[in-house]
CSV table of C-alpha atoms in Angstrom, one decimal:
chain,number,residue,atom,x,y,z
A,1,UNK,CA,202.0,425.3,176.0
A,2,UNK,CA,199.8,427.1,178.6
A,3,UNK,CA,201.3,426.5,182.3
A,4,UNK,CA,199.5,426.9,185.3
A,5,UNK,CA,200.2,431.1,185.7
A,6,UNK,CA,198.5,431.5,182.4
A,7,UNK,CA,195.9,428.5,182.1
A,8,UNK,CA,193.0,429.7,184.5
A,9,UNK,CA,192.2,426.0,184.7
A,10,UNK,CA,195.5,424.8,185.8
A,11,UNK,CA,195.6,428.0,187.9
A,12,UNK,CA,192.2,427.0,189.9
A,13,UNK,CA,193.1,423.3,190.3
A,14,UNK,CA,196.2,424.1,192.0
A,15,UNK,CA,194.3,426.9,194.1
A,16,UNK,CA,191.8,424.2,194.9
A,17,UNK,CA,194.8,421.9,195.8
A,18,UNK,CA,195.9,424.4,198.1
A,19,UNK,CA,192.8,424.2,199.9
A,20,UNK,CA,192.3,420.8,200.0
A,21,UNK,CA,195.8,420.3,201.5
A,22,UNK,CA,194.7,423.2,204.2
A,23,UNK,CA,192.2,421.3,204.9
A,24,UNK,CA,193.5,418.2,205.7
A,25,UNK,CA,196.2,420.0,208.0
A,26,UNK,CA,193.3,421.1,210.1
A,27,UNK,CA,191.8,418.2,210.4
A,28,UNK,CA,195.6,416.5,211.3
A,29,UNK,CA,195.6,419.0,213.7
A,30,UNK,CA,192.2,418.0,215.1
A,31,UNK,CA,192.6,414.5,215.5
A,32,UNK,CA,196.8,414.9,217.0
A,33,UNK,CA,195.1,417.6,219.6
A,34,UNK,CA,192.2,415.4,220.5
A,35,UNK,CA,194.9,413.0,220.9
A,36,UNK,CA,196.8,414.9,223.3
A,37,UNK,CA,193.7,416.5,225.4
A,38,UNK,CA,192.3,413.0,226.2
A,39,UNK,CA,196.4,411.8,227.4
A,40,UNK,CA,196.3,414.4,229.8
A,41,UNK,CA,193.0,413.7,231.1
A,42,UNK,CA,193.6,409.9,231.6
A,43,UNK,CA,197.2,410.1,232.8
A,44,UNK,CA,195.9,410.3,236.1
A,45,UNK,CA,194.0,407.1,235.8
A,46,UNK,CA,196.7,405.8,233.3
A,47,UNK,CA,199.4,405.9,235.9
A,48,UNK,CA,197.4,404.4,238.7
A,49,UNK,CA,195.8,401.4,236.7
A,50,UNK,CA,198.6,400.5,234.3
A,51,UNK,CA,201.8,402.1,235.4
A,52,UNK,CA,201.3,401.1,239.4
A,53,UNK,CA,200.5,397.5,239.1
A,54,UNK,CA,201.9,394.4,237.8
A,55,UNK,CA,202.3,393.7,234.0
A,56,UNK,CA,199.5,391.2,232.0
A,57,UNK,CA,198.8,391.3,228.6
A,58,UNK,CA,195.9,393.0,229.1
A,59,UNK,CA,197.9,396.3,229.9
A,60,UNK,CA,200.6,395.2,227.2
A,61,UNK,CA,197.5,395.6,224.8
A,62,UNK,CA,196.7,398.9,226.2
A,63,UNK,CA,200.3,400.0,225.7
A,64,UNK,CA,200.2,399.6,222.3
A,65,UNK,CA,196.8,401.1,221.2
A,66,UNK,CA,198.3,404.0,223.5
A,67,UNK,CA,202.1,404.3,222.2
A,68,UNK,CA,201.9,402.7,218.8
A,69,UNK,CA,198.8,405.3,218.3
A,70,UNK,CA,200.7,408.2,219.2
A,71,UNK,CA,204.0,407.2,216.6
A,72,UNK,CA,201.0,406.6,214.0
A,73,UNK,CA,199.2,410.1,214.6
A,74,UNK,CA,202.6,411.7,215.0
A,75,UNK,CA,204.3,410.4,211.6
A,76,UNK,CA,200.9,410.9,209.9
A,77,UNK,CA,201.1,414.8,211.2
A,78,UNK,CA,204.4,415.1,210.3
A,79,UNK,CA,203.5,414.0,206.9
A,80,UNK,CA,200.8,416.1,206.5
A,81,UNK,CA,202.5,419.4,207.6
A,82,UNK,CA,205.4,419.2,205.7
A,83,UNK,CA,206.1,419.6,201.6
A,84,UNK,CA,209.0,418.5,199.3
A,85,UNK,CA,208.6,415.1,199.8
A,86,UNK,CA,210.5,412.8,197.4
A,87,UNK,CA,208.2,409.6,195.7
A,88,UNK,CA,210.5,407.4,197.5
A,89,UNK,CA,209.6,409.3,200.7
A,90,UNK,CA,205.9,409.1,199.9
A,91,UNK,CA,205.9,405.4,198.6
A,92,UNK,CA,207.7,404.3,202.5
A,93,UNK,CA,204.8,406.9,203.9
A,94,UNK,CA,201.4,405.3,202.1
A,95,UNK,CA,202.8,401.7,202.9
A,96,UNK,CA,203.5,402.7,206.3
A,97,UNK,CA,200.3,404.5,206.5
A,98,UNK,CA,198.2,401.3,205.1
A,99,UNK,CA,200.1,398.9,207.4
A,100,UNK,CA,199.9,401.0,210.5
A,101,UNK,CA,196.5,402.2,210.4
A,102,UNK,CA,195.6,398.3,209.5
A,103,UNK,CA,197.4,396.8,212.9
A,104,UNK,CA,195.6,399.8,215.1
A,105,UNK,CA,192.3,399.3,213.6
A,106,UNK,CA,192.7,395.4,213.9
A,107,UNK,CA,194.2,395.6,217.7
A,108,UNK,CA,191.2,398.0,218.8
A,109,UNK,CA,188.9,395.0,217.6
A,110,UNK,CA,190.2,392.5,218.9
A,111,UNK,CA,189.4,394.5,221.8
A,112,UNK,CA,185.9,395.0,220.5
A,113,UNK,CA,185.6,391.6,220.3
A,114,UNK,CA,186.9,390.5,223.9
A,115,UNK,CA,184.1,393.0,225.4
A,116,UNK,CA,181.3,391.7,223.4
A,117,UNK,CA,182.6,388.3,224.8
A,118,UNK,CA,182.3,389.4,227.7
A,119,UNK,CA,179.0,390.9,227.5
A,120,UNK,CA,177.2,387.9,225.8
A,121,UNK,CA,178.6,385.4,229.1
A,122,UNK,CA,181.6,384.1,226.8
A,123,UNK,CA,179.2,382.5,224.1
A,124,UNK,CA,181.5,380.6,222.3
A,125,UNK,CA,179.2,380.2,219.4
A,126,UNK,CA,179.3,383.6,218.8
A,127,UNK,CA,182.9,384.4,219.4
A,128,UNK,CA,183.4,381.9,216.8
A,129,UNK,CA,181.4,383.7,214.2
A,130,UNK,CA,182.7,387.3,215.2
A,131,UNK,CA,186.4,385.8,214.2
A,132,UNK,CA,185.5,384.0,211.4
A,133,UNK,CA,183.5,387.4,210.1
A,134,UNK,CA,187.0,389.4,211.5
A,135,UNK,CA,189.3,387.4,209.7
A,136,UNK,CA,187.5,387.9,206.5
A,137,UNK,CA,187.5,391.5,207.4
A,138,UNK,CA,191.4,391.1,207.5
A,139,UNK,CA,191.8,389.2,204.8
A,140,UNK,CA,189.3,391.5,202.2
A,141,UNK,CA,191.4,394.3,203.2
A,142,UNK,CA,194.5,393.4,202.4
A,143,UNK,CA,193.4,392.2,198.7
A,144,UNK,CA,191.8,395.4,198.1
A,145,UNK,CA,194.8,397.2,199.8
A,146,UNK,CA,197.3,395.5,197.8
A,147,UNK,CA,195.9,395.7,194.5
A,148,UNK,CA,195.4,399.7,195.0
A,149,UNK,CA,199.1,399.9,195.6
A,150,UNK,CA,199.7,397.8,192.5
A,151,UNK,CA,198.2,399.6,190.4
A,152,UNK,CA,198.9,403.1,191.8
A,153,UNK,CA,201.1,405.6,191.0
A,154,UNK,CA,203.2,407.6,194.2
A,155,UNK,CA,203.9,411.5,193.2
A,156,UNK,CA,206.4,413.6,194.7
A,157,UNK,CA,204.7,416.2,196.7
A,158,UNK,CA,204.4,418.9,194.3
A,159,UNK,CA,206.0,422.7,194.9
A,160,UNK,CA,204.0,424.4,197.7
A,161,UNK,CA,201.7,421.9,198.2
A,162,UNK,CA,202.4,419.3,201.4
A,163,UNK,CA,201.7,416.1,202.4
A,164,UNK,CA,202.1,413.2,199.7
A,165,UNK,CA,199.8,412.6,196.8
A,166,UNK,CA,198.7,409.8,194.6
A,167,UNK,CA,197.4,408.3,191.7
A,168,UNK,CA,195.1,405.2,191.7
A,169,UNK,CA,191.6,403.3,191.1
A,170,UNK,CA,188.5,405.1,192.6
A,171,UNK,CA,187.2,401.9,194.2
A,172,UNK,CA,189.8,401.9,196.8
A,173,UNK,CA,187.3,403.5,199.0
A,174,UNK,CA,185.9,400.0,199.2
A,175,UNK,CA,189.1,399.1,201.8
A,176,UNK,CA,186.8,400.9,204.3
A,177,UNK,CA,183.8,398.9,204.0
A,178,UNK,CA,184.5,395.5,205.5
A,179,UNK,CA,185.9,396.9,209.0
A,180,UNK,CA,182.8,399.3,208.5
A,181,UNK,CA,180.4,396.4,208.1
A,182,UNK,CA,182.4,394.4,211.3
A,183,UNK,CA,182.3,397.4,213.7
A,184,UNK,CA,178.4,398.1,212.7
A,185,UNK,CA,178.0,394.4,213.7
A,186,UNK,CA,179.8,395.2,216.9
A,187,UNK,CA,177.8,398.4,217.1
A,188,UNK,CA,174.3,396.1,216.8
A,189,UNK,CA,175.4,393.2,218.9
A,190,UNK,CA,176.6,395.8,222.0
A,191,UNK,CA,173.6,398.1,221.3
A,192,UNK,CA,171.3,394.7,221.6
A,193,UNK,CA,173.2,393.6,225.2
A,194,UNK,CA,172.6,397.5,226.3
A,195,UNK,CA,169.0,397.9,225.4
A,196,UNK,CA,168.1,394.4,227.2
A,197,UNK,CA,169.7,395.5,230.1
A,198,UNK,CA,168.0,398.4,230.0
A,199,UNK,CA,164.9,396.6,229.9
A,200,UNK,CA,165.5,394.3,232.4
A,201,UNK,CA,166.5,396.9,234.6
A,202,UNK,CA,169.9,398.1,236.2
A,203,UNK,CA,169.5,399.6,239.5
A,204,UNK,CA,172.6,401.5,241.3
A,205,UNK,CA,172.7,403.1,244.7
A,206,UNK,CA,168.7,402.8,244.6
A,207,UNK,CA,168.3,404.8,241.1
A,208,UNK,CA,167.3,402.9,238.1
A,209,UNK,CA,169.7,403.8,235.3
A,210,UNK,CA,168.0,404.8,231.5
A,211,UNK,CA,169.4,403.3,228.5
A,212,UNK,CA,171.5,406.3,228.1
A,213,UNK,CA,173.1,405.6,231.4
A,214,UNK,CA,173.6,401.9,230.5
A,215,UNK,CA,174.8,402.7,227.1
A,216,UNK,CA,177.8,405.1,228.5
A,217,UNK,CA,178.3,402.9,231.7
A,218,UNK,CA,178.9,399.7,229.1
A,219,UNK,CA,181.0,401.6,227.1
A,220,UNK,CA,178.7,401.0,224.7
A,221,UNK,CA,179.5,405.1,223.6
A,222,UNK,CA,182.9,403.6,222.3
A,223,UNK,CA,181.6,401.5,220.0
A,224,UNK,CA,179.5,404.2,218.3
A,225,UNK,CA,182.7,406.4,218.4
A,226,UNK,CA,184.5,404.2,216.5
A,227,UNK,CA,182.1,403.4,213.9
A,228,UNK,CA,181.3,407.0,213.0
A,229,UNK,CA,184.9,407.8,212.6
A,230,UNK,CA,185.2,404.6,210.2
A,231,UNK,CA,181.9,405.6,208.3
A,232,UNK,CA,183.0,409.1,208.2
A,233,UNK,CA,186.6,408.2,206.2
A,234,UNK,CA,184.4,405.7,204.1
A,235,UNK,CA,182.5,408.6,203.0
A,236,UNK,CA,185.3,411.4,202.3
A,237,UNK,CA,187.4,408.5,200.2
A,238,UNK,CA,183.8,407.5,198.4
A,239,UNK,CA,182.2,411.4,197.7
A,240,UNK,CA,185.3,414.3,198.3
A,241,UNK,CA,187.6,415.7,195.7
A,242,UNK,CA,190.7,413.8,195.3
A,243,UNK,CA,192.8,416.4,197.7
A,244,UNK,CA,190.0,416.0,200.6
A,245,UNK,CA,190.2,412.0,200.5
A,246,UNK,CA,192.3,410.9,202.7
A,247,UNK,CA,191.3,414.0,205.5
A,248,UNK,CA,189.2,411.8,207.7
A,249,UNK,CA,191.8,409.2,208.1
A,250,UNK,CA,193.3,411.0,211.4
A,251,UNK,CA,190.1,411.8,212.8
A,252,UNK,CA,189.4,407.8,212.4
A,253,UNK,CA,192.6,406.7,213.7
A,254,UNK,CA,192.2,409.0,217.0
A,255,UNK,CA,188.5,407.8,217.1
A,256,UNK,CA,190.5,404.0,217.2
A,257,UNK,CA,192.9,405.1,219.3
A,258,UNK,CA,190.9,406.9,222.5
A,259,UNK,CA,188.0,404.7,222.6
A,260,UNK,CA,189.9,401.8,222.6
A,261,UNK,CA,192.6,402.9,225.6
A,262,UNK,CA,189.3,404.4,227.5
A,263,UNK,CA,187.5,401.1,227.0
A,264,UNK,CA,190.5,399.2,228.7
A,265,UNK,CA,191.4,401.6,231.3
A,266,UNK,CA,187.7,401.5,232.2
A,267,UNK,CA,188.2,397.7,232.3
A,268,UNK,CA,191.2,398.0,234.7
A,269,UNK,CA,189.0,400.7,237.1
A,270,UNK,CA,186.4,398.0,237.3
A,271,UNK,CA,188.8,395.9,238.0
A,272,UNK,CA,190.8,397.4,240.8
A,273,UNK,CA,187.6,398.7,242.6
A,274,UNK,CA,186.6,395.2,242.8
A,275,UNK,CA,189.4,394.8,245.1
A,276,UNK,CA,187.7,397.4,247.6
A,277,UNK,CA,184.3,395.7,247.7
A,278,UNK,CA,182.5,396.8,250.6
A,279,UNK,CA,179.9,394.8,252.5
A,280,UNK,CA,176.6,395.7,253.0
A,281,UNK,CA,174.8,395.6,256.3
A,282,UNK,CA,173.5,392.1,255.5
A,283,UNK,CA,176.5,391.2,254.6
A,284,UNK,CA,176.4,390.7,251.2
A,285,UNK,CA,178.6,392.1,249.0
A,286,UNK,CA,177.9,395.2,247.1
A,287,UNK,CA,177.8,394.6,242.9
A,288,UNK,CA,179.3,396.6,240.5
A,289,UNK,CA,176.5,396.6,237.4
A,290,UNK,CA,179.2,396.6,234.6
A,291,UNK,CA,179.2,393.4,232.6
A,292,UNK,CA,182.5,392.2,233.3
A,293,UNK,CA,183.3,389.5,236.3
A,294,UNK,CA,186.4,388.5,237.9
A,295,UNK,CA,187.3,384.9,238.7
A,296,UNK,CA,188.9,384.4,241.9
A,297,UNK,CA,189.7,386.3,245.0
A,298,UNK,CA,190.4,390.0,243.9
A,299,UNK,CA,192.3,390.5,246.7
A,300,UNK,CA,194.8,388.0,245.3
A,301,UNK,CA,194.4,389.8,241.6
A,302,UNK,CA,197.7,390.0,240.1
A,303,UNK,CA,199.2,388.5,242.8
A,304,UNK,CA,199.0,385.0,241.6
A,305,UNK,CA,201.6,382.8,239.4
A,306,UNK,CA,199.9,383.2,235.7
A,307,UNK,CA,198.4,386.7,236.3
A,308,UNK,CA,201.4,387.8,233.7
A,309,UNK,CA,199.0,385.8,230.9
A,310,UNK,CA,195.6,386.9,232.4
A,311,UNK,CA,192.8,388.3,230.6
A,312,UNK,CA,190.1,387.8,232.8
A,313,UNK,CA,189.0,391.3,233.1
A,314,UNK,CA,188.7,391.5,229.1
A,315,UNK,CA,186.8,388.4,228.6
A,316,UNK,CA,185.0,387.7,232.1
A,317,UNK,CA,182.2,389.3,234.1
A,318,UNK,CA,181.4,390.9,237.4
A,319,UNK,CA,179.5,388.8,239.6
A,320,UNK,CA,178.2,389.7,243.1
A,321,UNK,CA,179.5,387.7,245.7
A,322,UNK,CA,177.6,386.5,248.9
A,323,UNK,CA,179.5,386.8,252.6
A,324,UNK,CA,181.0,383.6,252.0
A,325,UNK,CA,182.0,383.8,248.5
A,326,UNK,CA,179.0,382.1,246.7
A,327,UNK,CA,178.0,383.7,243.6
A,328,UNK,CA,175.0,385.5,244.1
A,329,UNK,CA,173.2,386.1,241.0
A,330,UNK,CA,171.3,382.9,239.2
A,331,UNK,CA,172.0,384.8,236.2
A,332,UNK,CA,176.0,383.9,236.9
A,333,UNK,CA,175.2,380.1,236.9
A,334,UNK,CA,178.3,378.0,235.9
A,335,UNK,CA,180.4,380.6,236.0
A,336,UNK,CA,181.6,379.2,239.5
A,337,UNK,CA,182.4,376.1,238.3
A,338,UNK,CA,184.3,378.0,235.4
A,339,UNK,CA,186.4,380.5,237.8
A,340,UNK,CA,187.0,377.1,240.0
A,341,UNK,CA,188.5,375.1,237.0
A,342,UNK,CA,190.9,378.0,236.2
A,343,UNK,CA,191.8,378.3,239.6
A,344,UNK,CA,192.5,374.5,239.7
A,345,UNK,CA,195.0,374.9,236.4
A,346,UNK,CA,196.4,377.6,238.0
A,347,UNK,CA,197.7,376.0,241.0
């Protein structure tokens, strides 16, 4: 029987296998550095918006997009960078792999979801119908998911080769599809807020911003970030060799990862500068032009009984305030009445 130092077939499959699994380190290594360089960027703003001030579940949901990411990325590089890996070993690792990837993905759009609330003045009509659309998304997945692993087979990593391999039906690209089609509907529904604001105009410090400069100051930019790195593992699992398959999963996972913490801690800036509003000379209140409002006093912020349940800056809007508290935009009608009811239940 010809073995693979005689077969040239067997002999260039294995070579090819070799480079495939090269591959896939770099891109591990990519997406754990990427990782890394954007933590020490925001640590600065990390520290001052989450770590210095008091504890919500809005920053409990930032915790774990931030820390539960990094143990994902981390075991997922570990994997990938190491060989001799038992079938019992790479059986835990695709299951932890599947589940882990699924929570992150599914916590970074629920924050998705809470910002196009936001942006569409909480239409419940449409929150409704982006749940209803994510739960199928949820649900799809995990039938898909599950029957893969059914019918899969888990191989031991084999000799000087790392990472873990496996055996199973070429549809199980498909998993990526319905979060694919949910985040494009994200993708559509922000990019349609961002190009009628555009339209309608957003002037700050006298300059009229383009629809590039609403896009990024929306965080509209995330949403597109995301997407591509979800379309970008739908196509390696749909067109690449067998070895190459599962090498945009990192990338997609970091791509989760970063644009969901940035999108939050962007939320908690917003936030905390609204505390240091600064009046104008006719004493009116200068507005902050992101889409998000805060309902009370933002001096009294997290100050008040409650706060440790509040997710007002997810799922509110920013609002420009006259001298004597009045909302000053028509387009914020009822909005007062909303932010005066919570206040009420909170009291």
């Amino acid at each position: 029987m010809a073995n693979a130092g005689t077969d040239p077939a067997a002999l260039q499959q294995l070579l090819e296998l070799h480079e495939d699994a090269r591959i896939v380190q770099y891109c591990a290594m990519a997406a754990d550095s990427w990782l890394v360089l954007d933590f020490i960027m925001m640590l600065p703003t990390e520290i001052q918006y989450v770590w210095n001030t008091k504890w919500n579940l809005s920053r409990l949901l930032f915790l774990w997009v931030r820390l539960f990411g990094i143990v994902l990325l981390t075991i997922n590089f570990a994997v990938t960078m190491t060989g001799g890996h038992s079938v019992q070993v790479c059986e835990f690792y695709f299951y932890w792999e599947g589940t882990a990837g699924s929570l992150m993905m599914w916590s970074v759009h629920v924050i998705l979801q809470l910002r196009i609330y936001a942006m569409y003045r909480r239409n419940k009509r449409l929150a409704i119908f982006n749940i209803a659309f994510f739960v199928a998304e949820i649900i799809t997945i995990l039938i898909v998911y599950n029957y893969g692993i059914s019918i899969g087979t888990t191989l031991a990593t084999p000799p000087g080769l790392t990472g873990c391999y496996g055996i199973t039906t070429s549809f199980l690209f498909s998993i990526w599809l319905p979060a694919l089609a949910f985040d494009m509907w994200l993708v559509v529904l922000a990019l349609w807020k961002a190009v009628e604001r555009s339209r309608d105009g957003v002037v700050v410090n006298g300059e009229q911003l383009d629809l590039l400069a609403v896009l990024i100051r929306d965080n509209v930019i995330y949403f597109i970030v995301i997407a591509l790195g979800l379309l970008a593992n739908t196509i390696m699992w749909f067109a690449a060799p067998d070895g190459l398959a599962a090498a945009a999963v990192p990338i997609s996972h970091a791509s989760m990862i970063i644009s969901g913490s940035r999108l939050l801690l962007n939320l908690f800036e917003a936030f905390h500068r609204s505390l240091n509003i600064t009046r104008t000379a006719t004493g009116m209140v200068t507005q902050d032009h992101s889409t998000l409002m805060f309902c009370g006093n933002p001096e009294e912020g997290t100050s008040r009984r409650g706060r440790w349940t509040d997710l007002s800056m997810l799922t509110g809007e920013f609002a420009a305030a006259s001298a004597d508290g009045s909302f000053d935009s028509a387009m914020d009608e009822g909005l007062e009445e909303d932010c005066q009811e919570l206040e009420t239940s909170e009291v």
